[in-house]
Short mmCIF file of C-alpha atoms in Angstrom, two decimals:
data_model
loop_
_atom_site.label_atom_id
_atom_site.label_comp_id
_atom_site.label_asym_id
_atom_site.label_seq_id
_atom_site.Cartn_x
_atom_site.Cartn_y
_atom_site.Cartn_z
CA MET A 104 -51.66 15.16 -59.07
CA THR A 105 -51.61 12.98 -62.18
CA ALA A 106 -49.04 13.32 -64.95
CA VAL A 107 -51.72 14.75 -67.26
CA GLU A 108 -52.66 17.38 -64.67
CA SER A 109 -48.99 18.30 -64.14
CA VAL A 110 -48.30 18.62 -67.86
CA THR A 111 -51.52 20.60 -68.42
CA ALA A 112 -50.51 23.04 -65.68
CA SER A 113 -47.03 23.33 -67.17
CA PHE A 114 -48.43 24.27 -70.59
CA ALA A 115 -50.83 26.76 -69.03
CA ARG A 116 -47.92 28.47 -67.33
CA MET A 117 -45.89 28.30 -70.55
CA GLU A 118 -48.61 30.12 -72.44
CA ALA A 119 -48.94 32.74 -69.71
CA VAL A 120 -45.26 33.72 -69.81
CA ARG A 121 -45.16 33.61 -73.62
CA ALA A 122 -48.06 36.02 -73.99
CA GLY A 123 -47.65 39.67 -74.97
CA ALA A 124 -44.76 41.78 -76.24
CA ASP A 125 -42.96 41.34 -72.93
CA GLY A 126 -43.05 37.52 -73.08
CA LEU A 127 -40.01 35.82 -71.64
CA ASN A 128 -39.14 34.02 -74.93
CA CYS A 129 -37.65 31.18 -72.88
CA VAL A 130 -39.38 28.38 -74.85
CA LEU A 131 -38.41 27.64 -78.44
CA TRP A 132 -40.18 24.36 -79.19
CA SER A 133 -43.03 22.41 -77.63
CA ASP A 134 -45.74 19.94 -78.70
CA ARG A 135 -48.70 19.96 -76.33
CA GLU A 136 -50.51 16.96 -77.80
CA ARG A 137 -47.41 14.79 -77.88
CA SER A 138 -46.54 15.72 -74.28
CA LEU A 139 -50.09 14.99 -73.10
CA ALA A 140 -50.02 11.60 -74.86
CA GLU A 141 -46.76 10.85 -73.08
CA ALA A 142 -48.31 11.93 -69.77
CA ARG A 143 -51.35 9.68 -70.32
CA ALA A 144 -48.97 6.78 -70.93
CA VAL A 145 -47.20 7.54 -67.63
CA ASP A 146 -50.55 7.61 -65.78
CA ALA A 147 -51.62 4.36 -67.44
CA ARG A 148 -48.51 2.59 -66.18
CA ALA A 149 -49.31 3.80 -62.66
CA GLU A 150 -45.59 3.57 -62.06
CA ARG A 151 -43.65 4.73 -59.03
CA ALA A 152 -40.65 5.97 -60.99
CA PRO A 153 -38.69 8.75 -59.24
CA LEU A 154 -39.83 11.45 -61.69
CA ALA A 155 -43.21 9.97 -62.64
CA GLY A 156 -45.29 12.73 -64.23
CA TYR A 157 -42.65 15.45 -63.76
CA PRO A 158 -42.68 18.01 -66.59
CA VAL A 159 -39.08 18.87 -67.50
CA ALA A 160 -37.48 21.30 -69.96
CA VAL A 161 -34.39 20.66 -72.08
CA LYS A 162 -31.93 23.20 -73.48
CA ASP A 163 -32.04 23.43 -77.25
CA ASN A 164 -28.47 22.11 -77.72
CA ILE A 165 -29.40 18.68 -76.27
CA ALA A 166 -30.79 16.18 -78.78
CA THR A 167 -34.40 15.01 -78.57
CA LEU A 168 -36.28 12.79 -81.00
CA ASP A 169 -39.65 14.55 -80.84
CA LEU A 170 -38.68 18.23 -80.95
CA PRO A 171 -36.15 20.23 -83.05
CA THR A 172 -32.58 20.70 -81.86
CA THR A 173 -31.30 24.00 -83.26
CA CYS A 174 -28.79 25.23 -80.65
CA GLY A 175 -30.50 28.62 -80.96
CA SER A 176 -28.95 28.95 -84.44
CA ARG A 177 -30.28 29.52 -87.96
CA ILE A 178 -27.75 27.05 -89.31
CA LEU A 179 -29.70 24.20 -87.64
CA GLU A 180 -33.17 25.61 -88.28
CA GLY A 181 -35.66 22.75 -88.60
CA TYR A 182 -33.12 20.07 -87.67
CA VAL A 183 -34.55 17.08 -85.77
CA SER A 184 -32.01 14.64 -84.38
CA PRO A 185 -32.22 10.96 -85.44
CA TYR A 186 -31.19 9.95 -81.92
CA GLU A 187 -31.75 11.16 -78.37
CA ALA A 188 -29.25 12.33 -75.76
CA THR A 189 -28.57 9.86 -72.95
CA VAL A 190 -29.56 12.44 -70.33
CA VAL A 191 -32.97 12.89 -71.97
CA SER A 192 -33.52 9.12 -72.25
CA ARG A 193 -32.71 8.77 -68.56
CA LEU A 194 -35.21 11.46 -67.62
CA ARG A 195 -37.89 9.74 -69.69
CA ASP A 196 -36.99 6.35 -68.18
CA ALA A 197 -37.51 7.92 -64.75
CA GLY A 198 -41.07 8.88 -65.73
CA SER A 199 -40.66 12.55 -66.64
CA VAL A 200 -42.29 14.27 -69.62
CA VAL A 201 -40.26 16.66 -71.79
CA VAL A 202 -42.62 19.61 -72.32
CA CYS A 203 -40.32 22.03 -74.16
CA LYS A 204 -36.93 22.90 -75.56
CA THR A 205 -35.56 26.12 -74.09
CA ASN A 206 -33.96 29.10 -75.78
CA CYS A 207 -30.20 29.53 -75.46
CA ASP A 208 -27.30 31.58 -76.72
CA GLU A 209 -26.31 30.30 -80.16
CA PHE A 210 -24.29 27.10 -79.73
CA ALA A 211 -24.15 27.92 -76.00
CA MET A 212 -21.86 30.90 -76.61
CA GLY A 213 -22.80 33.79 -74.37
CA SER A 214 -23.23 35.12 -70.87
CA SER A 215 -26.56 36.90 -71.19
CA ASN A 216 -28.81 34.87 -73.55
CA GLU A 217 -28.90 37.80 -75.98
CA ASN A 218 -27.12 35.80 -78.72
CA SER A 219 -29.92 33.45 -79.75
CA ALA A 220 -31.02 33.62 -83.40
CA TYR A 221 -34.58 33.50 -82.04
CA GLY A 222 -34.24 36.62 -79.91
CA PRO A 223 -33.16 37.25 -76.33
CA VAL A 224 -34.67 35.62 -73.26
CA ARG A 225 -35.99 37.93 -70.54
CA ASN A 226 -35.50 37.50 -66.81
CA PRO A 227 -38.77 36.41 -65.08
CA LEU A 228 -37.96 38.59 -62.06
CA ASP A 229 -37.49 41.72 -64.20
CA PRO A 230 -38.21 41.38 -67.95
CA ARG A 231 -36.04 44.41 -68.70
CA ARG A 232 -33.02 42.35 -67.65
CA VAL A 233 -31.15 39.34 -69.01
CA PRO A 234 -31.60 35.91 -67.44
CA GLY A 235 -27.91 35.07 -67.90
CA GLY A 236 -26.48 32.70 -70.46
CA SER A 237 -26.18 30.47 -72.18
CA SER A 238 -28.76 28.30 -70.36
CA GLY A 239 -30.91 31.35 -69.64
CA GLY A 240 -33.99 29.75 -71.20
CA SER A 241 -33.76 26.78 -68.83
CA ALA A 242 -33.20 28.99 -65.78
CA ALA A 243 -36.07 31.28 -66.80
CA ALA A 244 -38.40 28.30 -67.35
CA VAL A 245 -37.72 27.09 -63.81
CA ALA A 246 -37.94 30.55 -62.25
CA ALA A 247 -41.20 31.27 -64.10
CA GLY A 248 -42.79 28.08 -62.75
CA ILE A 249 -43.10 26.18 -66.06
CA VAL A 250 -41.08 23.24 -64.69
CA ARG A 251 -39.28 22.36 -61.46
CA ILE A 252 -36.31 20.77 -63.26
CA ALA A 253 -34.58 21.72 -66.52
CA LEU A 254 -31.42 20.59 -68.28
CA GLY A 255 -28.77 23.09 -69.29
CA SER A 256 -25.15 22.87 -70.37
CA GLU A 257 -21.91 24.52 -69.30
CA THR A 258 -18.53 25.35 -70.72
CA GLY A 259 -17.68 28.30 -68.46
CA GLY A 260 -20.59 28.78 -66.05
CA SER A 261 -23.64 28.68 -68.32
CA VAL A 262 -25.82 26.82 -65.82
CA ARG A 263 -24.65 28.50 -62.60
CA GLN A 264 -24.61 32.10 -63.90
CA PRO A 265 -28.23 32.14 -65.18
CA ALA A 266 -29.32 30.24 -62.07
CA ALA A 267 -27.82 33.05 -59.98
CA PHE A 268 -29.49 35.77 -62.09
CA CYS A 269 -32.90 34.05 -61.90
CA GLY A 270 -32.82 33.06 -58.22
CA VAL A 271 -32.81 29.28 -58.69
CA VAL A 272 -30.30 26.44 -58.19
CA GLY A 273 -27.85 25.41 -60.92
CA VAL A 274 -25.43 22.48 -60.83
CA LYS A 275 -22.40 21.61 -62.94
CA PRO A 276 -21.14 18.07 -62.24
CA THR A 277 -17.59 16.77 -62.33
CA TYR A 278 -16.31 16.36 -65.89
CA GLY A 279 -17.10 12.72 -66.74
CA ARG A 280 -19.92 12.33 -64.20
CA VAL A 281 -22.70 12.94 -66.76
CA SER A 282 -22.83 11.72 -70.35
CA ARG A 283 -22.32 14.23 -73.17
CA PHE A 284 -23.76 11.85 -75.76
CA GLY A 285 -26.37 13.91 -77.62
CA LEU A 286 -25.07 17.27 -76.36
CA VAL A 287 -24.05 19.29 -79.42
CA ALA A 288 -20.33 19.90 -78.92
CA PHE A 289 -19.04 23.42 -78.29
CA ALA A 290 -15.76 22.88 -76.40
CA SER A 291 -15.42 19.17 -75.74
CA SER A 292 -12.94 19.31 -72.86
CA LEU A 293 -15.15 21.81 -71.01
CA ASP A 294 -18.74 20.87 -71.96
CA GLN A 295 -20.98 19.33 -69.31
CA VAL A 296 -24.73 18.82 -69.03
CA GLY A 297 -26.05 20.42 -65.85
CA VAL A 298 -29.33 20.68 -63.97
CA VAL A 299 -31.41 23.72 -62.97
CA GLY A 300 -33.89 23.22 -60.12
CA ARG A 301 -36.16 25.39 -57.99
CA THR A 302 -34.47 24.03 -54.87
CA VAL A 303 -31.33 22.10 -53.97
CA ASP A 304 -33.50 18.99 -53.54
CA ASP A 305 -34.88 19.35 -57.09
CA ALA A 306 -31.39 19.76 -58.54
CA ALA A 307 -30.07 16.79 -56.55
CA LEU A 308 -32.94 14.61 -57.78
CA GLY A 309 -32.30 15.57 -61.39
CA MET A 310 -28.58 14.92 -61.04
CA GLU A 311 -29.18 11.49 -59.49
CA ILE A 312 -31.20 10.52 -62.54
CA ILE A 313 -28.82 11.66 -65.29
CA ALA A 314 -25.42 10.85 -63.71
CA GLY A 315 -23.42 7.68 -64.25
CA ARG A 316 -21.40 5.84 -66.85
CA ASP A 317 -22.71 5.74 -70.41
CA PRO A 318 -21.34 3.25 -72.98
CA TYR A 319 -22.03 5.87 -75.66
CA ASP A 320 -19.59 8.35 -74.04
CA SER A 321 -16.13 6.97 -73.29
CA THR A 322 -15.27 10.02 -71.13
CA THR A 323 -17.87 9.10 -68.50
CA ALA A 324 -16.45 7.63 -65.30
CA ASP A 325 -17.33 4.13 -64.12
CA ARG A 326 -18.07 5.23 -60.55
CA PRO A 327 -21.15 4.68 -58.39
CA VAL A 328 -23.62 7.57 -58.17
CA PRO A 329 -24.55 8.34 -54.54
CA ARG A 330 -28.10 9.30 -53.57
CA TYR A 331 -27.48 13.02 -53.48
CA ARG A 332 -30.79 13.84 -51.79
CA GLU A 333 -29.80 11.77 -48.77
CA ALA A 334 -26.78 14.04 -48.30
CA ALA A 335 -29.17 16.78 -47.18
CA SER A 336 -29.24 15.38 -43.65
CA ARG A 337 -25.43 15.48 -43.26
CA SER A 338 -24.20 17.58 -40.34
CA MET A 339 -21.92 20.53 -41.01
CA ARG A 340 -20.10 20.06 -37.72
CA GLY A 341 -16.40 19.76 -38.51
CA PHE A 342 -16.99 20.66 -42.16
CA VAL A 343 -14.34 23.02 -43.55
CA VAL A 344 -15.53 25.76 -45.91
CA GLY A 345 -12.79 27.56 -47.85
CA ARG A 346 -13.03 31.30 -48.63
CA PRO A 347 -10.58 32.04 -51.48
CA THR A 348 -9.12 35.54 -51.30
CA GLU A 349 -9.05 35.95 -55.09
CA TYR A 350 -12.86 35.69 -55.33
CA PHE A 351 -13.38 38.61 -52.94
CA PRO A 352 -11.34 41.47 -54.49
CA ALA A 353 -11.56 45.00 -53.14
CA SER A 354 -13.43 45.98 -56.32
CA LEU A 355 -16.29 43.52 -55.62
CA ASP A 356 -19.64 45.18 -54.88
CA PRO A 357 -19.70 45.44 -51.06
CA ARG A 358 -23.35 44.35 -51.08
CA VAL A 359 -22.31 41.05 -52.73
CA THR A 360 -19.55 40.63 -50.17
CA ALA A 361 -22.03 41.28 -47.34
CA LEU A 362 -24.43 38.58 -48.61
CA CYS A 363 -21.53 36.12 -48.92
CA ASP A 364 -20.41 36.94 -45.37
CA ARG A 365 -23.97 36.26 -44.16
CA ALA A 366 -23.87 32.86 -45.88
CA LEU A 367 -20.50 32.05 -44.30
CA ASP A 368 -21.90 33.03 -40.90
CA ALA A 369 -24.73 30.57 -41.52
CA PHE A 370 -22.15 27.84 -42.08
CA ARG A 371 -20.36 28.78 -38.86
CA ALA A 372 -23.65 28.69 -36.93
CA GLN A 373 -24.07 25.07 -37.96
CA GLY A 374 -20.65 24.02 -36.69
CA ALA A 375 -18.62 24.40 -39.86
CA GLN A 376 -15.19 26.00 -39.87
CA VAL A 377 -14.54 28.80 -42.38
CA ARG A 378 -10.94 28.99 -43.54
CA GLU A 379 -9.24 31.73 -45.59
CA MET A 380 -7.37 30.22 -48.53
CA SER A 381 -5.88 31.06 -51.93
CA LEU A 382 -6.41 29.94 -55.53
CA PRO A 383 -3.53 32.00 -56.97
CA HIS A 384 -4.09 31.43 -60.70
CA THR A 385 -7.74 32.56 -60.66
CA GLU A 386 -7.06 35.84 -62.50
CA LEU A 387 -5.81 33.86 -65.51
CA ALA A 388 -9.01 31.83 -65.89
CA ILE A 389 -10.83 34.14 -68.34
CA PRO A 390 -7.86 34.57 -70.76
CA VAL A 391 -7.24 30.80 -70.66
CA TYR A 392 -10.92 29.99 -71.14
CA TYR A 393 -11.20 32.32 -74.14
CA ILE A 394 -8.28 30.58 -75.83
CA VAL A 395 -9.20 26.96 -75.08
CA ALA A 396 -12.96 27.21 -75.69
CA PRO A 397 -12.84 29.05 -79.07
CA ALA A 398 -10.05 26.72 -80.25
CA GLU A 399 -12.21 23.67 -79.60
CA ALA A 400 -15.30 25.43 -80.96
CA SER A 401 -13.58 26.25 -84.25
CA SER A 402 -12.88 22.54 -84.70
CA ASN A 403 -16.28 21.25 -83.54
CA LEU A 404 -18.32 23.72 -85.61
CA ALA A 405 -16.47 22.85 -88.83
CA ARG A 406 -19.05 20.10 -89.35
CA PHE A 407 -21.81 22.65 -89.99
CA ASP A 408 -21.07 23.29 -93.64
CA GLY A 409 -24.43 23.00 -95.40
CA VAL A 410 -23.89 19.36 -96.37
CA ARG A 411 -24.76 17.26 -93.33
CA TYR A 412 -27.07 19.34 -91.13
CA GLY A 413 -29.76 22.00 -91.36
CA LEU A 414 -29.28 25.11 -93.49
CA ARG A 415 -27.86 24.96 -97.04
CA VAL A 416 -27.61 28.17 -99.09
CA ARG A 417 -27.50 26.93 -102.67
CA GLY A 418 -25.85 28.54 -105.70
CA ASP A 419 -24.27 27.62 -109.02
CA ASP A 420 -20.73 28.71 -108.24
CA GLY A 421 -19.30 25.59 -106.65
CA LEU A 422 -18.99 23.72 -103.38
CA ARG A 423 -16.60 26.12 -101.64
CA ALA A 424 -18.90 29.06 -102.33
CA MET A 425 -21.83 27.07 -100.91
CA TYR A 426 -19.82 26.44 -97.72
CA GLU A 427 -19.04 30.14 -97.39
CA ARG A 428 -22.61 31.31 -98.00
CA THR A 429 -24.09 28.74 -95.64
CA ARG A 430 -21.73 29.49 -92.75
CA SER A 431 -21.85 33.27 -93.29
CA ARG A 432 -25.64 33.30 -93.21
CA GLY A 433 -26.12 30.54 -90.65
CA PHE A 434 -23.80 31.65 -87.84
CA GLY A 435 -24.41 34.79 -85.77
CA PRO A 436 -21.73 37.36 -84.85
CA GLU A 437 -20.68 35.83 -81.49
CA VAL A 438 -20.19 32.35 -82.98
CA THR A 439 -18.30 33.83 -85.94
CA ARG A 440 -16.08 35.81 -83.56
CA ARG A 441 -15.17 32.70 -81.59
CA ILE A 442 -14.55 30.56 -84.70
CA LEU A 443 -12.15 33.21 -86.01
CA LEU A 444 -10.42 33.53 -82.63
CA GLY A 445 -10.13 29.75 -82.28
CA THR A 446 -8.77 29.31 -85.79
CA TYR A 447 -6.16 31.99 -85.10
CA VAL A 448 -4.84 30.49 -81.85
CA LEU A 449 -4.57 27.05 -83.48
CA SER A 450 -2.82 28.30 -86.59
CA ALA A 451 0.80 27.47 -87.44
CA GLY A 452 3.12 29.90 -85.70
CA TYR A 453 0.68 30.79 -82.92
CA TYR A 454 -0.22 27.36 -81.49
CA ASP A 455 2.71 27.26 -79.03
CA ALA A 456 2.34 30.91 -78.04
CA TYR A 457 -1.38 30.74 -77.29
CA TYR A 458 -3.04 27.31 -77.18
CA LYS A 459 -0.13 25.34 -75.68
CA LYS A 460 0.58 28.07 -73.13
CA ALA A 461 -3.11 28.23 -72.18
CA GLN A 462 -3.18 24.49 -71.55
CA GLU A 463 -0.12 24.83 -69.27
CA VAL A 464 -1.84 27.54 -67.24
CA ARG A 465 -5.01 25.42 -67.14
CA TRP A 466 -2.98 22.71 -65.42
CA CYS A 467 -1.86 25.31 -62.82
CA ILE A 468 -5.51 26.25 -62.16
CA THR A 469 -6.39 22.59 -61.65
CA GLU A 470 -3.46 22.19 -59.26
CA ASP A 471 -4.73 25.15 -57.22
CA PHE A 472 -7.94 23.23 -56.51
CA ARG A 473 -6.13 19.95 -55.86
CA ARG A 474 -3.89 21.58 -53.27
CA ALA A 475 -6.83 23.35 -51.62
CA PHE A 476 -8.79 20.14 -51.15
CA ALA A 477 -5.67 18.19 -50.10
CA SER A 478 -5.17 20.77 -47.31
CA GLY A 479 -8.43 19.70 -45.69
CA VAL A 480 -10.97 22.06 -47.27
CA ASP A 481 -14.25 20.20 -47.90
CA VAL A 482 -15.98 22.78 -50.07
CA ILE A 483 -15.09 26.23 -51.41
CA PHE A 484 -17.57 29.12 -51.19
CA THR A 485 -17.53 32.14 -53.54
CA PRO A 486 -19.98 34.55 -55.19
CA THR A 487 -21.36 33.09 -58.43
CA THR A 488 -21.33 36.43 -60.27
CA PRO A 489 -19.88 39.86 -59.43
CA SER A 490 -23.27 41.57 -59.83
CA PRO A 491 -27.00 40.94 -60.22
CA ALA A 492 -28.62 40.58 -63.65
CA PHE A 493 -27.95 43.56 -65.91
CA GLU A 494 -30.31 45.21 -68.39
CA LEU A 495 -30.76 43.89 -71.93
CA GLY A 496 -28.26 45.58 -74.25
CA ALA A 497 -26.22 47.04 -71.38
CA LYS A 498 -22.96 45.31 -72.34
CA SER A 499 -21.74 45.76 -75.92
CA ASP A 500 -18.03 45.14 -75.28
CA PRO A 501 -17.34 41.37 -75.68
CA TYR A 502 -14.57 41.38 -73.05
CA GLU A 503 -16.81 43.12 -70.53
CA MET A 504 -19.43 40.43 -71.20
CA TYR A 505 -16.87 37.64 -70.81
CA LEU A 506 -16.00 38.90 -67.31
CA ASN A 507 -19.42 37.74 -66.10
CA ASP A 508 -17.93 34.24 -66.00
CA ILE A 509 -14.94 35.32 -63.92
CA PHE A 510 -16.00 33.29 -60.82
CA THR A 511 -17.32 30.23 -62.68
CA ALA A 512 -14.87 29.48 -65.52
CA THR A 513 -12.23 28.00 -63.18
CA GLY A 514 -14.60 25.15 -62.26
CA ASN A 515 -14.90 24.12 -65.92
CA LEU A 516 -11.17 24.44 -66.58
CA ALA A 517 -10.40 22.24 -63.56
CA GLY A 518 -13.31 19.83 -64.15
CA VAL A 519 -14.56 20.07 -60.55
CA PRO A 520 -18.27 20.07 -59.60
CA ALA A 521 -19.90 23.38 -58.64
CA LEU A 522 -23.33 24.64 -57.66
CA SER A 523 -25.04 28.04 -57.40
CA LEU A 524 -27.91 28.74 -55.01
CA PRO A 525 -29.70 31.95 -53.97
CA ILE A 526 -28.16 33.74 -50.96
CA GLY A 527 -30.04 37.05 -51.00
CA ARG A 528 -31.04 40.01 -53.16
CA ILE A 529 -29.73 43.42 -54.17
CA ASP A 530 -32.38 45.91 -55.32
CA ALA A 531 -34.86 42.99 -55.47
CA LEU A 532 -32.57 41.03 -57.84
CA PRO A 533 -31.16 37.62 -56.85
CA ILE A 534 -27.52 37.01 -55.95
CA GLY A 535 -26.05 33.51 -56.10
CA GLY A 536 -23.50 31.86 -53.86
CA GLN A 537 -21.24 29.21 -55.38
CA LEU A 538 -20.05 25.96 -53.78
CA ILE A 539 -17.15 24.08 -55.39
CA ALA A 540 -16.17 20.56 -54.33
CA ARG A 541 -13.38 18.08 -55.14
CA HIS A 542 -13.74 15.82 -58.17
CA PHE A 543 -16.73 13.43 -57.86
CA ASP A 544 -17.74 14.77 -54.44
CA GLU A 545 -21.13 16.03 -55.59
CA ALA A 546 -22.59 14.47 -52.42
CA GLY A 547 -20.50 16.75 -50.19
CA MET A 548 -21.44 19.73 -52.35
CA PHE A 549 -25.17 18.96 -52.12
CA ALA A 550 -24.83 18.44 -48.35
CA ALA A 551 -23.33 21.91 -47.92
CA ALA A 552 -25.88 23.45 -50.29
CA SER A 553 -28.81 21.87 -48.44
CA ALA A 554 -27.45 23.06 -45.11
CA LEU A 555 -27.02 26.61 -46.40
CA GLU A 556 -30.46 26.62 -48.01
CA ARG A 557 -32.06 25.53 -44.72
CA ALA A 558 -30.07 28.01 -42.68
CA LEU A 559 -30.86 31.02 -44.87
CA GLY A 560 -34.52 30.09 -45.34
CA ASP A 561 -36.53 33.06 -46.59
CA GLU A 562 -33.46 35.30 -46.24
CA ALA A 563 -32.08 33.73 -49.42
CA HIS A 564 -34.84 35.46 -51.37
CA ARG A 565 -34.68 38.93 -49.82
#
């Protein structure tokens, strides 16, 4: 199939899932003619680039030159970046065509994709339900068949959680493995660009393309990037899979536990050893995350003041009043809540009690993982979420919503790579299994994921 044929098919599918009152609302911005021109250029070069002619989707908080970058927020309505994110440039250099920007929770803050200023995204498997957040638009675009690969971003599980809800594969790399240049900052010490793919092979291919040192991002590591797809042939014999007790509490839905046990049996059948283990500070991950992330967000979002970017609500009562009007009208309730929370925990008198203490506990969480991998565990297996996708509007309590990230936030706090892949279904809704590896061992993580995907086969989708 030519690049033009692939892009044409992608737009046809995009239109099909947009149509009607029950449209998925997973695409915010697209330009058919520009994408087709790009595809014709790819065909004319007759190149053998690794992603030649691949339509890809990009989350709306990652900068592109040819489409708006609004972060799902009114405060950046109409904003087009003067530069492009490194991850997008690398996808284009590999021959892919960006066909759309995907809907997301405003400034990537959310666990359901109900917080976008442009309306909620719906789950392709059941449009009455959420796709997960904040990269729900990217996960839905892959699950709906618009693209095979999409870019998302994570601070606490926002690639893996929607991947689990939509029955696709989501990957968060090691902190520093992938450039954040061009990713609109939410919480800088947690943010990472991730990949959503229909299969482990798709996700591995996307990660191979975007990973590696970037001179525009000093936090990227100067380490070689292995060919992750080649890891798929690695044997599981002698591989040690850790099963952390804290991720399988008595309160966990027994149907989720049963699907996880089936996945662990699949590992055993291939010669891997499953070992019970402990990550004792896991229960503190959500409180720590919701101190560290809002604190960094309150600082990063201070730049959106009506002067430099997007929305400006004018008046004749001075600069300060313009700031207040612009931010009050531009930010939605979840972003406002987190800015206020972050400002509070950083304020004089509370910094030591909250922010400093949270950073100390974060170090303990990181040490839990270091000790686990030092003991000989190759990869850790857990559920990705405690339940399948819930119905739109079902969770109005912010804390109840935050608990959706209970199994994923530790990976961001520790900076380790993690991946979610389908392991089965409950009431026809997908359940994800999570694999966590040591820092910069994405190859080992993809090897285990490929082995599990092969072993489960069709069982992963029923």
